[in-house]
mmCIF file of C-alpha atoms in Angstrom:
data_model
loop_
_atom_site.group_PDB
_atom_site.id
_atom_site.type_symbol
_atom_site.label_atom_id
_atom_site.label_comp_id
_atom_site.label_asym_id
_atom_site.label_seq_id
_atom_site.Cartn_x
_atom_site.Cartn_y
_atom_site.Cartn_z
ATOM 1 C CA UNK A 34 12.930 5.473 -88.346
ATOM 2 C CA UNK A 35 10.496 7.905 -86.670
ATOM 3 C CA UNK A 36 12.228 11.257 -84.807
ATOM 4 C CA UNK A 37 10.603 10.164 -81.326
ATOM 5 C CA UNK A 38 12.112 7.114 -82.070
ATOM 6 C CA UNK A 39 15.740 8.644 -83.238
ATOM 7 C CA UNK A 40 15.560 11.209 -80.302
ATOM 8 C CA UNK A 41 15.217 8.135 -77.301
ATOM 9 C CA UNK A 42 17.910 5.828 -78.960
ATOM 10 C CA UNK A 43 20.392 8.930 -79.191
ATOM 11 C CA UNK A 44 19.162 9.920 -75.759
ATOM 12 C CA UNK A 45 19.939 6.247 -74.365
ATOM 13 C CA UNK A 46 23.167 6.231 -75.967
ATOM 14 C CA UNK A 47 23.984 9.240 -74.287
ATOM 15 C CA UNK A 48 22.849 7.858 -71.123
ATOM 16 C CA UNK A 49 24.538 4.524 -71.435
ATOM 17 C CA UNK A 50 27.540 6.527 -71.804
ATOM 18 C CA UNK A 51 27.297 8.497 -69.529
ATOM 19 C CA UNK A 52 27.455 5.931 -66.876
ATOM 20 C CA UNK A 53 30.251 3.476 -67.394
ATOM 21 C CA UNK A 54 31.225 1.207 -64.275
ATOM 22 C CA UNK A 55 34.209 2.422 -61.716
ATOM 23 C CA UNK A 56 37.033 0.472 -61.576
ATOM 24 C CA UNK A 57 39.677 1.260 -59.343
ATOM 25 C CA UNK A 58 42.950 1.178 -61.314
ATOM 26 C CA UNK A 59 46.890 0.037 -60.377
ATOM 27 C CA UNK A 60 48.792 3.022 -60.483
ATOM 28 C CA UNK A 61 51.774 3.293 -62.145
ATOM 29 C CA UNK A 62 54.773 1.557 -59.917
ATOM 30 C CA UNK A 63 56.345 4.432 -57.577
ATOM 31 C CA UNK A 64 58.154 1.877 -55.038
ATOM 32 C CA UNK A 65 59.566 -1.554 -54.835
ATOM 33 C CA UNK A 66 56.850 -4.378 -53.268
ATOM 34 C CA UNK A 67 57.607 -4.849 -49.779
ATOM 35 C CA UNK A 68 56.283 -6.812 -47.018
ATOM 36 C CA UNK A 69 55.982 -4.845 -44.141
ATOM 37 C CA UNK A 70 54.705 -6.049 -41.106
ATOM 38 C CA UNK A 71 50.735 -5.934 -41.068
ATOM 39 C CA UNK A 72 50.786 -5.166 -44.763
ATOM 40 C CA UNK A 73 51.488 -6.020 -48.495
ATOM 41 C CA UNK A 74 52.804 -3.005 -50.032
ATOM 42 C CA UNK A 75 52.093 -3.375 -54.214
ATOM 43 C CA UNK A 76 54.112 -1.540 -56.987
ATOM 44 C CA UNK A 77 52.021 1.751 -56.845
ATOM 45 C CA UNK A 78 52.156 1.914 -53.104
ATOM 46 C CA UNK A 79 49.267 0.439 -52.446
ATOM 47 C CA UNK A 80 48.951 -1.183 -48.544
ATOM 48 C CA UNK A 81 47.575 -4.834 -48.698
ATOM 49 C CA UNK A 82 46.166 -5.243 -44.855
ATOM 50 C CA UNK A 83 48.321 -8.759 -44.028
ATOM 51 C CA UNK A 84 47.172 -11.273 -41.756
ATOM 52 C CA UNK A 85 50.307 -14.348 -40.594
ATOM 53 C CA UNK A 86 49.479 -17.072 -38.994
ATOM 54 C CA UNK A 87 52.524 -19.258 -38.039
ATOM 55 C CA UNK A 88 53.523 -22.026 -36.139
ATOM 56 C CA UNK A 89 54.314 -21.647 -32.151
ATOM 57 C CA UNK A 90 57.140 -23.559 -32.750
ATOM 58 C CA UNK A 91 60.148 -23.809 -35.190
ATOM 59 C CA UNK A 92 60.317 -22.946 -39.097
ATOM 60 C CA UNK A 93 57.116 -23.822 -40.502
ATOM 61 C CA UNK A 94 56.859 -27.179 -43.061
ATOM 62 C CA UNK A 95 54.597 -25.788 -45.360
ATOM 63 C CA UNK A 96 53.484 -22.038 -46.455
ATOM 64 C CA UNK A 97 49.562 -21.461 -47.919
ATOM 65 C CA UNK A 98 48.812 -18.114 -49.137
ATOM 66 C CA UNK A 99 44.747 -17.397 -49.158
ATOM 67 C CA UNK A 100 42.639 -15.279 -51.045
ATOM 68 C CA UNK A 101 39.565 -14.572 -49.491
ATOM 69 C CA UNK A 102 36.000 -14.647 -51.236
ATOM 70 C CA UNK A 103 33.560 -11.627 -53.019
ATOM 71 C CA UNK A 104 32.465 -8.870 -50.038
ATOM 72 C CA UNK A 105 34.425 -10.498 -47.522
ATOM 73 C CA UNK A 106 38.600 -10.582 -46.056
ATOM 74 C CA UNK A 107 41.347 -12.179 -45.083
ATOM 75 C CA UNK A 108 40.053 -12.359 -41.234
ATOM 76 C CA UNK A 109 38.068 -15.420 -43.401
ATOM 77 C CA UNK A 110 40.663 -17.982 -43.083
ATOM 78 C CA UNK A 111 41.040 -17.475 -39.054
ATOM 79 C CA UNK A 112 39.969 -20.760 -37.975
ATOM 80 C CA UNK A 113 41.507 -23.033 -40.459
ATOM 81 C CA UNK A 114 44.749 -21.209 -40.506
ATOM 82 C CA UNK A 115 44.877 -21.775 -36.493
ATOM 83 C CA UNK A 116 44.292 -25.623 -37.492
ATOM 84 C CA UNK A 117 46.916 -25.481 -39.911
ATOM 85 C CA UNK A 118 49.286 -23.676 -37.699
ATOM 86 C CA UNK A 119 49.163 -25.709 -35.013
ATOM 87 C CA UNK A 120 50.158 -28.955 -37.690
ATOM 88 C CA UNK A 121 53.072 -26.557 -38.320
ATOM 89 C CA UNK A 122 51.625 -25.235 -41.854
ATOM 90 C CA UNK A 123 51.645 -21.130 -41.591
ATOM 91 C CA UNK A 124 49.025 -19.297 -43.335
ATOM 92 C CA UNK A 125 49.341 -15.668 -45.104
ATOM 93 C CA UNK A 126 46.176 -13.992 -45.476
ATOM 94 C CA UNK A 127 45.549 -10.425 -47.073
ATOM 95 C CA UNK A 128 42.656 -7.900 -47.931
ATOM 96 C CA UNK A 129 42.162 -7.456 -51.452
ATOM 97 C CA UNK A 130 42.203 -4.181 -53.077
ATOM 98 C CA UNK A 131 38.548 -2.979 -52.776
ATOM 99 C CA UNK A 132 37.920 -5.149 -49.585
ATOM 100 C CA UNK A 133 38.161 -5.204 -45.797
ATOM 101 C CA UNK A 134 40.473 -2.771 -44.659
ATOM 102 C CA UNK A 135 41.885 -2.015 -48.050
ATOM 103 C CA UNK A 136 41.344 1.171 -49.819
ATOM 104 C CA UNK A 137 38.044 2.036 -51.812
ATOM 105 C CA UNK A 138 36.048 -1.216 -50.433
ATOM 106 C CA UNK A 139 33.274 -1.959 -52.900
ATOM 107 C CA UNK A 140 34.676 -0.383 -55.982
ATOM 108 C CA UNK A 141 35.416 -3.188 -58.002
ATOM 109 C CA UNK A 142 39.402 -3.032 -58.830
ATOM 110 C CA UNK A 143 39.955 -5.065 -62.366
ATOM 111 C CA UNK A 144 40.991 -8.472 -62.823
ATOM 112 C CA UNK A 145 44.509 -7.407 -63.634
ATOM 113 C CA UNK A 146 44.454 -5.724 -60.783
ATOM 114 C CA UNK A 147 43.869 -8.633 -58.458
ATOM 115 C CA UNK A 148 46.364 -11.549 -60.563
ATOM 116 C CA UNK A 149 48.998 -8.586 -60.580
ATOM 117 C CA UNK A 150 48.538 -8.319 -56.697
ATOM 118 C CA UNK A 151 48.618 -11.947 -56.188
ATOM 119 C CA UNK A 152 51.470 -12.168 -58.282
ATOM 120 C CA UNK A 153 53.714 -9.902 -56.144
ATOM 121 C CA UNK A 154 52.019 -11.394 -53.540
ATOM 122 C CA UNK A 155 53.566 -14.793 -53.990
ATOM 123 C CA UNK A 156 56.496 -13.557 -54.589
ATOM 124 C CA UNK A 157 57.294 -11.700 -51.699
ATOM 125 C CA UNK A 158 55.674 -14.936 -49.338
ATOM 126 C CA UNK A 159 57.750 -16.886 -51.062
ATOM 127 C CA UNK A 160 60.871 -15.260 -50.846
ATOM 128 C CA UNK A 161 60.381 -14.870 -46.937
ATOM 129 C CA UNK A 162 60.231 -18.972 -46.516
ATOM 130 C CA UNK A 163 62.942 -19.870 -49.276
ATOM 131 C CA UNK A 164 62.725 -23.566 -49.961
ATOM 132 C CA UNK A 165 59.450 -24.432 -47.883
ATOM 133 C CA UNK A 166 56.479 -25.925 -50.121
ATOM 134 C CA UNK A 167 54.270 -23.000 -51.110
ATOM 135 C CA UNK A 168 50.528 -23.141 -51.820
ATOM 136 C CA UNK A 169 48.132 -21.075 -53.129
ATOM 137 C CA UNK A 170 44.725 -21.389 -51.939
ATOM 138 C CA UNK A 171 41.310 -19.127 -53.048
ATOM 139 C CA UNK A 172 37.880 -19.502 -51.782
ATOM 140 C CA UNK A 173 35.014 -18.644 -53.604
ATOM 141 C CA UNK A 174 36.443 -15.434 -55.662
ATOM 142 C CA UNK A 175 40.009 -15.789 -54.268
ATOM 143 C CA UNK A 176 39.698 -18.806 -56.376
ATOM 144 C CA UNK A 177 38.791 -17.351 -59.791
ATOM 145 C CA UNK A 178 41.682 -15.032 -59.070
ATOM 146 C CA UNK A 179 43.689 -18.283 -58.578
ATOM 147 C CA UNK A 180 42.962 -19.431 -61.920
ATOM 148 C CA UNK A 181 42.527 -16.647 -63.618
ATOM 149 C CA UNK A 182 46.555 -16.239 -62.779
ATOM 150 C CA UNK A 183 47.922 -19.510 -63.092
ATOM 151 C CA UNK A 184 47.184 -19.601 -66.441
ATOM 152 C CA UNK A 185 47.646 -16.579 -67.474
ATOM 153 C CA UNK A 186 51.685 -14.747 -68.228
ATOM 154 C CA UNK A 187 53.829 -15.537 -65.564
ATOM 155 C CA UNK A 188 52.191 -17.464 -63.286
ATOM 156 C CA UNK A 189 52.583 -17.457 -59.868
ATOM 157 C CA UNK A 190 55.325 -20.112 -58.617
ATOM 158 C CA UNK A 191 53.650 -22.649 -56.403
ATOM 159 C CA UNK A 192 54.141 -26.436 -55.701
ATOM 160 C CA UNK A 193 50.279 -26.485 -55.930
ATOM 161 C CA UNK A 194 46.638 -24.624 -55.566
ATOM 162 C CA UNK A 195 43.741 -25.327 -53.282
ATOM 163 C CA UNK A 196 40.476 -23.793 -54.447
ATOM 164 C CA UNK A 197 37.527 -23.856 -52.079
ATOM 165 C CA UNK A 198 34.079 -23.582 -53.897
ATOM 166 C CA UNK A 199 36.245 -21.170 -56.755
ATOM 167 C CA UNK A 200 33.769 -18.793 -58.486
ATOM 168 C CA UNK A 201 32.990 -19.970 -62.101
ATOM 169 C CA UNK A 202 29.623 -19.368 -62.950
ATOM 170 C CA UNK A 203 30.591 -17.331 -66.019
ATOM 171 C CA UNK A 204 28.284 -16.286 -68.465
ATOM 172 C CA UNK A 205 29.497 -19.258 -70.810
ATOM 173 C CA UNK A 206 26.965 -20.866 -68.343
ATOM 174 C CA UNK A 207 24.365 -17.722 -67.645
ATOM 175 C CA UNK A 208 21.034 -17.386 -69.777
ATOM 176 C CA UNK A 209 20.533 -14.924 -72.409
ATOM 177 C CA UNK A 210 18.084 -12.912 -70.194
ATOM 178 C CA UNK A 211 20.508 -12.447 -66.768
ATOM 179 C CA UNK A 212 23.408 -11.816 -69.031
ATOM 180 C CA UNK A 213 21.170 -8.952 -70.561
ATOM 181 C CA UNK A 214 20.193 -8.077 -67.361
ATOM 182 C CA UNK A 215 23.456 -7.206 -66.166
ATOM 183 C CA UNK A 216 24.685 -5.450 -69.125
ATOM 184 C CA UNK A 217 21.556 -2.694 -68.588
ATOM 185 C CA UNK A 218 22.080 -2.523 -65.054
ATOM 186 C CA UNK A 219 26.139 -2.235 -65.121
ATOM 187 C CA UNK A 220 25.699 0.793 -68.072
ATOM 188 C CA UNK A 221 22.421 2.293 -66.544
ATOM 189 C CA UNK A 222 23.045 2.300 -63.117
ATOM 190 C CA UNK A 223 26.260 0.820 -62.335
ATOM 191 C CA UNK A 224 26.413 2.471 -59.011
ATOM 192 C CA UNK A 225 23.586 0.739 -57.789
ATOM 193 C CA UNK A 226 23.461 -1.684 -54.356
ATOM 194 C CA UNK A 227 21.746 -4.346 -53.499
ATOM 195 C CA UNK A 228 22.316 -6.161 -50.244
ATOM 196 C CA UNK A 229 21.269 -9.874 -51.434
ATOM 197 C CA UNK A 230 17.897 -9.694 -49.129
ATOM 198 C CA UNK A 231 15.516 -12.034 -50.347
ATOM 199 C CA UNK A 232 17.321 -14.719 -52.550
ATOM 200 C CA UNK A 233 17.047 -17.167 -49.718
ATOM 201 C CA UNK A 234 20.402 -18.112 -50.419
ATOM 202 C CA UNK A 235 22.233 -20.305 -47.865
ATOM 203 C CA UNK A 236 26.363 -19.660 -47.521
ATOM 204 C CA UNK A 237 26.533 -21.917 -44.560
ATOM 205 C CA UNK A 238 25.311 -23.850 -42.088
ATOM 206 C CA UNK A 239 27.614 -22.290 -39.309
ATOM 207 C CA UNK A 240 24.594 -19.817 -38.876
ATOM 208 C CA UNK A 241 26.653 -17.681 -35.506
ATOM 209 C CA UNK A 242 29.208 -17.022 -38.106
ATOM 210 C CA UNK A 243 26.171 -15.903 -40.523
ATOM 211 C CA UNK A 244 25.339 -13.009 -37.550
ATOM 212 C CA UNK A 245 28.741 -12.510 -36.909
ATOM 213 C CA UNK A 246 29.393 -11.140 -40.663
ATOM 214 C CA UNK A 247 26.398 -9.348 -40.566
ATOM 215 C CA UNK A 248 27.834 -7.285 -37.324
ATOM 216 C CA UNK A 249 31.092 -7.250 -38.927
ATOM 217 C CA UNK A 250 31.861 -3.774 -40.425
ATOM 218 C CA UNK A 251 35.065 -4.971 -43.000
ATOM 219 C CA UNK A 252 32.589 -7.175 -44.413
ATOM 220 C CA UNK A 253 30.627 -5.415 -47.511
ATOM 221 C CA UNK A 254 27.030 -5.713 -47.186
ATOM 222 C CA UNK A 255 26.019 -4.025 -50.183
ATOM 223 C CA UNK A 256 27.262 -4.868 -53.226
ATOM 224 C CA UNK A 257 27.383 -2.326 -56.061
ATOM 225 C CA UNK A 258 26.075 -3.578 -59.947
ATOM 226 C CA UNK A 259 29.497 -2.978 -61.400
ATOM 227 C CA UNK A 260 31.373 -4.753 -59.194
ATOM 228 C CA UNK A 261 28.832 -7.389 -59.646
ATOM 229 C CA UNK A 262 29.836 -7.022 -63.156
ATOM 230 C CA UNK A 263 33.358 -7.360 -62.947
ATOM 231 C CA UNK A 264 32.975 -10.524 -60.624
ATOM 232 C CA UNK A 265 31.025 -11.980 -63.091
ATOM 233 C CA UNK A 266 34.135 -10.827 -65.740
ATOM 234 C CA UNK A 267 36.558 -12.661 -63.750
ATOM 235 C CA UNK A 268 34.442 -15.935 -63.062
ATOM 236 C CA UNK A 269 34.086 -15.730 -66.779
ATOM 237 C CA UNK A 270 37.763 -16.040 -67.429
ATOM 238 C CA UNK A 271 37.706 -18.661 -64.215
ATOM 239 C CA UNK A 272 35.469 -21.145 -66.246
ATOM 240 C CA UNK A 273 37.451 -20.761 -69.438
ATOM 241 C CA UNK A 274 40.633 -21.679 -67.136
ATOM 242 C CA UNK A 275 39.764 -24.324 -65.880
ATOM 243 C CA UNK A 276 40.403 -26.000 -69.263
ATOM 244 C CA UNK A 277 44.211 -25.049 -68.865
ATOM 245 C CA UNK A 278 44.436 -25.368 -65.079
ATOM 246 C CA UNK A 279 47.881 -27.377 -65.865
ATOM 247 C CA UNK A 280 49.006 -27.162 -62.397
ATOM 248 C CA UNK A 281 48.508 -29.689 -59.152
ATOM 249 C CA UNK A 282 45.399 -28.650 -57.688
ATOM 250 C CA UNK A 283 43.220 -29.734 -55.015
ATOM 251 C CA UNK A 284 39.181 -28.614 -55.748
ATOM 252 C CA UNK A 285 36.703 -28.350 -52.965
ATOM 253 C CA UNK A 286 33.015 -28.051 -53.496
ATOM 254 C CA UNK A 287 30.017 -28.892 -51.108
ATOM 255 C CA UNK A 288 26.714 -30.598 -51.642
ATOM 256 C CA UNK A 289 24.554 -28.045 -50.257
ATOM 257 C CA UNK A 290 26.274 -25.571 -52.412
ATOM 258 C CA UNK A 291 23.683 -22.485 -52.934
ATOM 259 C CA UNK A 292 25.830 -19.442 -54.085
ATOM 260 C CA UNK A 293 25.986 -21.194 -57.528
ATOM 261 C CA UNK A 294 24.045 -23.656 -59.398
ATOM 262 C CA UNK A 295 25.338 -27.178 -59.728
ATOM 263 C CA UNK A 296 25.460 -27.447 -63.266
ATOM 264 C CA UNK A 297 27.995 -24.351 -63.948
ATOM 265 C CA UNK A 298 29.985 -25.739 -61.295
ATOM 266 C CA UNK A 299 30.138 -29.218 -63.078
ATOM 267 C CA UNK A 300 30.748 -27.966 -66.339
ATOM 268 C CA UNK A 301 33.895 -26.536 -65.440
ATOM 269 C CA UNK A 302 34.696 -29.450 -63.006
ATOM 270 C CA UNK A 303 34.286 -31.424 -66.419
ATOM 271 C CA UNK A 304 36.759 -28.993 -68.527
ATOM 272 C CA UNK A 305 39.623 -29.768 -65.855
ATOM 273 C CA UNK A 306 42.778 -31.849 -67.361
ATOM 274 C CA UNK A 307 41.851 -35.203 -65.936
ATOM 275 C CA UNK A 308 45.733 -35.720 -64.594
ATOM 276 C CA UNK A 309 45.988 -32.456 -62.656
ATOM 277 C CA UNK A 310 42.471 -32.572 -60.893
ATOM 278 C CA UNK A 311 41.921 -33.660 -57.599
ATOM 279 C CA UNK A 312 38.086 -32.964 -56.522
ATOM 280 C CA UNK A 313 36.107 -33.505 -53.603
ATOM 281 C CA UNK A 314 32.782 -33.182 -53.047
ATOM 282 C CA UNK A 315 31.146 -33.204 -49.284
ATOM 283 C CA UNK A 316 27.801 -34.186 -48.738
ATOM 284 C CA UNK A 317 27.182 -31.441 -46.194
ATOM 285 C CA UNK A 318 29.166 -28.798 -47.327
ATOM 286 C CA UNK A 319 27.473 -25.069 -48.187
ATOM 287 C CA UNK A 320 29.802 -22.718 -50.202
ATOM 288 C CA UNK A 321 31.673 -21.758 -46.865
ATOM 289 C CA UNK A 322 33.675 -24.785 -46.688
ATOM 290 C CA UNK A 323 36.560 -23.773 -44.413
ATOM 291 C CA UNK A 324 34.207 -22.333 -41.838
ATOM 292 C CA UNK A 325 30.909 -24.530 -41.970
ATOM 293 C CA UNK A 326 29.929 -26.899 -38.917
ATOM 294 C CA UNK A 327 31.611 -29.705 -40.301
ATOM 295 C CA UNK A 328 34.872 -27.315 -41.216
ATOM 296 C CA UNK A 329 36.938 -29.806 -39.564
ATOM 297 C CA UNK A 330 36.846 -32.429 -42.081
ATOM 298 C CA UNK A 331 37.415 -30.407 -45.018
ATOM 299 C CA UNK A 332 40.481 -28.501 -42.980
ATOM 300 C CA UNK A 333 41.953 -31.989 -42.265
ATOM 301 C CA UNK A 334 41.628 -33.066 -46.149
ATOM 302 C CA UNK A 335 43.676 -29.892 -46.848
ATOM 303 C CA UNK A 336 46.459 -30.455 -44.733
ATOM 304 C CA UNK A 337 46.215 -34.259 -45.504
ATOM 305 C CA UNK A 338 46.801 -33.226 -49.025
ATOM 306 C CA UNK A 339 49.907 -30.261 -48.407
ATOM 307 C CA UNK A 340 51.323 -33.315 -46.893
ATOM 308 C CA UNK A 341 51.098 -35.919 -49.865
ATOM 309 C CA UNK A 342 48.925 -34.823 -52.784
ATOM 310 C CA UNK A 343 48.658 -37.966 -54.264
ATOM 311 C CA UNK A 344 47.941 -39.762 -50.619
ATOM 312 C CA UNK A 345 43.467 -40.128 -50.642
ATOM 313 C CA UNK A 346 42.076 -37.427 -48.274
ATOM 314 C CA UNK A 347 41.444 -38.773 -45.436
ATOM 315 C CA UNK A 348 37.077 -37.556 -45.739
ATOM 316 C CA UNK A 349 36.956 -39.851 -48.754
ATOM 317 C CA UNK A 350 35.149 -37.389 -50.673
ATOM 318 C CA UNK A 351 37.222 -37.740 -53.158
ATOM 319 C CA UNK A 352 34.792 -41.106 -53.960
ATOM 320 C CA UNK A 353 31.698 -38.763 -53.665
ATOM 321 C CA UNK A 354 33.032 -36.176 -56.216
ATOM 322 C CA UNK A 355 34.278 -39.587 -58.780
ATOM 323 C CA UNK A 356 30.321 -40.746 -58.353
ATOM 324 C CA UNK A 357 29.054 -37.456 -59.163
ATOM 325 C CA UNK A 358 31.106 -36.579 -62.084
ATOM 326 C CA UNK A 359 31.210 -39.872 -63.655
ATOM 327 C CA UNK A 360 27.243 -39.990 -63.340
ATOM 328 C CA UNK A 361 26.723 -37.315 -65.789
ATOM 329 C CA UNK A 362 24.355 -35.742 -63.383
ATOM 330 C CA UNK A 363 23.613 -31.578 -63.101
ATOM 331 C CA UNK A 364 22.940 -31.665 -59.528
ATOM 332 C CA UNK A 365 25.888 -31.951 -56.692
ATOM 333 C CA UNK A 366 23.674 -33.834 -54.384
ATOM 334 C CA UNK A 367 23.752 -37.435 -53.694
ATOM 335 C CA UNK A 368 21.367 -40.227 -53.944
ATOM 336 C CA UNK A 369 19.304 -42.104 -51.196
ATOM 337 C CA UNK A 370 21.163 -45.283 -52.156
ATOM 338 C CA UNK A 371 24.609 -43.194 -52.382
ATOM 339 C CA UNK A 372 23.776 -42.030 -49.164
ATOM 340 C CA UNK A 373 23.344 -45.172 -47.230
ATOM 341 C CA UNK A 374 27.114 -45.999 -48.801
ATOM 342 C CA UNK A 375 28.773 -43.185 -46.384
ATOM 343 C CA UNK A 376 29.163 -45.628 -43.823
ATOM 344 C CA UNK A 377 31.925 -47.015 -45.888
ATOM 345 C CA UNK A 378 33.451 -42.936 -45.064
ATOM 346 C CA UNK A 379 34.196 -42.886 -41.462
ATOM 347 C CA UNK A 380 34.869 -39.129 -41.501
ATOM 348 C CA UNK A 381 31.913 -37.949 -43.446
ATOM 349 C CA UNK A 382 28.960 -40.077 -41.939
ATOM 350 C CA UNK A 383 30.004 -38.885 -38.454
ATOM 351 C CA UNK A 384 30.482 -35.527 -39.284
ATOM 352 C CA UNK A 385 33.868 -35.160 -37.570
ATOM 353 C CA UNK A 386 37.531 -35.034 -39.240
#
């Protein structure tokens, strides 16, 4: 080996070391968990802002606990949880560590970190509504967390789990080249941001809720490289999950999905235990499910299925998800001919729960 050669390898090795990726850690427990009033208060003391939404009326029938997606918080899961209130199903939502209105937003906290904060999580929901059917539901990353934790040590109890477009494109799925990629960038410069600009990416259709997030100051708007990295570390442990997702579960994805491609989402569609998976699949659904245009429908089929999970959703997507899967296709799109068939799906061809 030539010196020049020696010298920039032992210089790169000093900078790769040099900059290893921030992760905000647990602390050590100091306090018992504790739900108190606006907030989730973990082990370590850390303050979990808390949104509630309950029924106006009366003890509610059901309880859902969401997790909210990458960059964004709980204030996500406004509308539907007003829909589900008023049905009499109550809805607690809170800011994960290193989002909204929690501490340190945009340093990525650890996996453990989030399933260990779900975990008490549940538990303390839980043990405010002793007896009432308790859900779990994640969109997007909330939903790798989700999985990540239900099959992990001691799971969360829940009588099921709703996952909204749930984060798996793990690397299990990634090319050689953007798994490379982000191994330079997270240990060269893991503190770099970039704000998504120019991917021509498409979260939803609901395009006033698009500008509202953009004015919306809890919502991150650029995203550093190693928390990129450790999202892509917990969607990674999502996909391999989904193989042992032994639990009743209701799985949401949209046609027009664009935050991930088709085929990772498929692949770990396929790995699901055929007996535990219920999946639908809406024609004009973007990653945003709960908050598109055409929200309604997909709220309904929720609530539809806290009510009787083995009752068909009312959308009949359920029929659009079988067609896809059993296809062997890569793409979550239907056919012209499949598309002339929605008229046989009330609910979908009109757009309208």
């Amino acid at each position: 080996m030539s010196r020049p050669l020696a010298a920039l390898l032992v210089a790169l090795t000093a900078l790769l070391g040099a900059c290893t990726p921030t992760v905000q850690q647990a602390g050590p427990p100091t306090e018992p968990p504790s739900l108190a009033g606006d907030s989730l208060v973990m082990p370590d003391g850390t303050r979990l802002p808390l949104r509630v939404w309950l029924p106006a009326e009366g003890a509610p029938r059901a309880v859902v606990l969401a997790l909210h997606g990458f960059n964004d918080y709980s204030a996500a899961f406004e509308g539907p949880a007003r829909d589900w209130a008023a049905a009499g199903v109550a809805t607690y939502a809170y800011d994960q560590r290193g989002f909204g209105a929690a501490s340190r937003p945009g340093i990525w906290p650890g996996q453990r970190a989030l399933i260990d904060d779900l975990r008490t999580a549940a538990a303390l929901v839980r043990a405010r509504h002793p007896g009432t059917p308790f859900y779990l539901l994640g969109e997007s990353m909330g939903g790798a967390v989700v999985m990540a934790a239900m099959v992990g040590p001691d799971p969360p109890q829940a009588d099921g789990v709703i996952l909204v477009a749930p984060a798996v494109w793990g690397r299990q799925t990634q090319g050689p080249l953007e798994t490379a990629a982000l191994w330079l960038a997270t240990h060269l410069v893991p503190w770099m941001t970039f704000t998504g600009e120019g991917l021509h990416i498409q979260a939803t259709d609901n395009i006033e809720l698009l500008r509202r997030m953009s004015r919306d100051p809890l919502v991150i708007k650029a995203t550093r490289v190693d928390a990129i990295n450790g999202l892509v570390n917990l969607m990674d442990t999502a996909y391999d999950a989904a193989a042992r997702l032994k639990v009743r579960a209701l799985i949401l994805y949209g046609s027009e999905e664009q935050v991930m491609p088709a085929e990772a989402i498929l692949s770990a569609l396929r790995r699901l235990p055929p007996a535990e998976r219920r999946i639908a699949i809406y024609p004009t659904g973007y990653h945003m499910l709960l908050r598109d245009l055409n929200a309604g429908i997909v709220r309904a089929d929720v609530l539809a299925w806290i009510e009787d999970p083995d009752r068909p959703l009312p959308s009949g997507a359920e029929q659009i998800a079988e067609r896809i899967l059993s296809s062997g296709r890569d793409s979550l799109k239907l056919e012209e001919a499949e598309k002339e068939r929605l008229a046989a799906l009330p609910a979908l061809a009109a757009g309208r729960p």
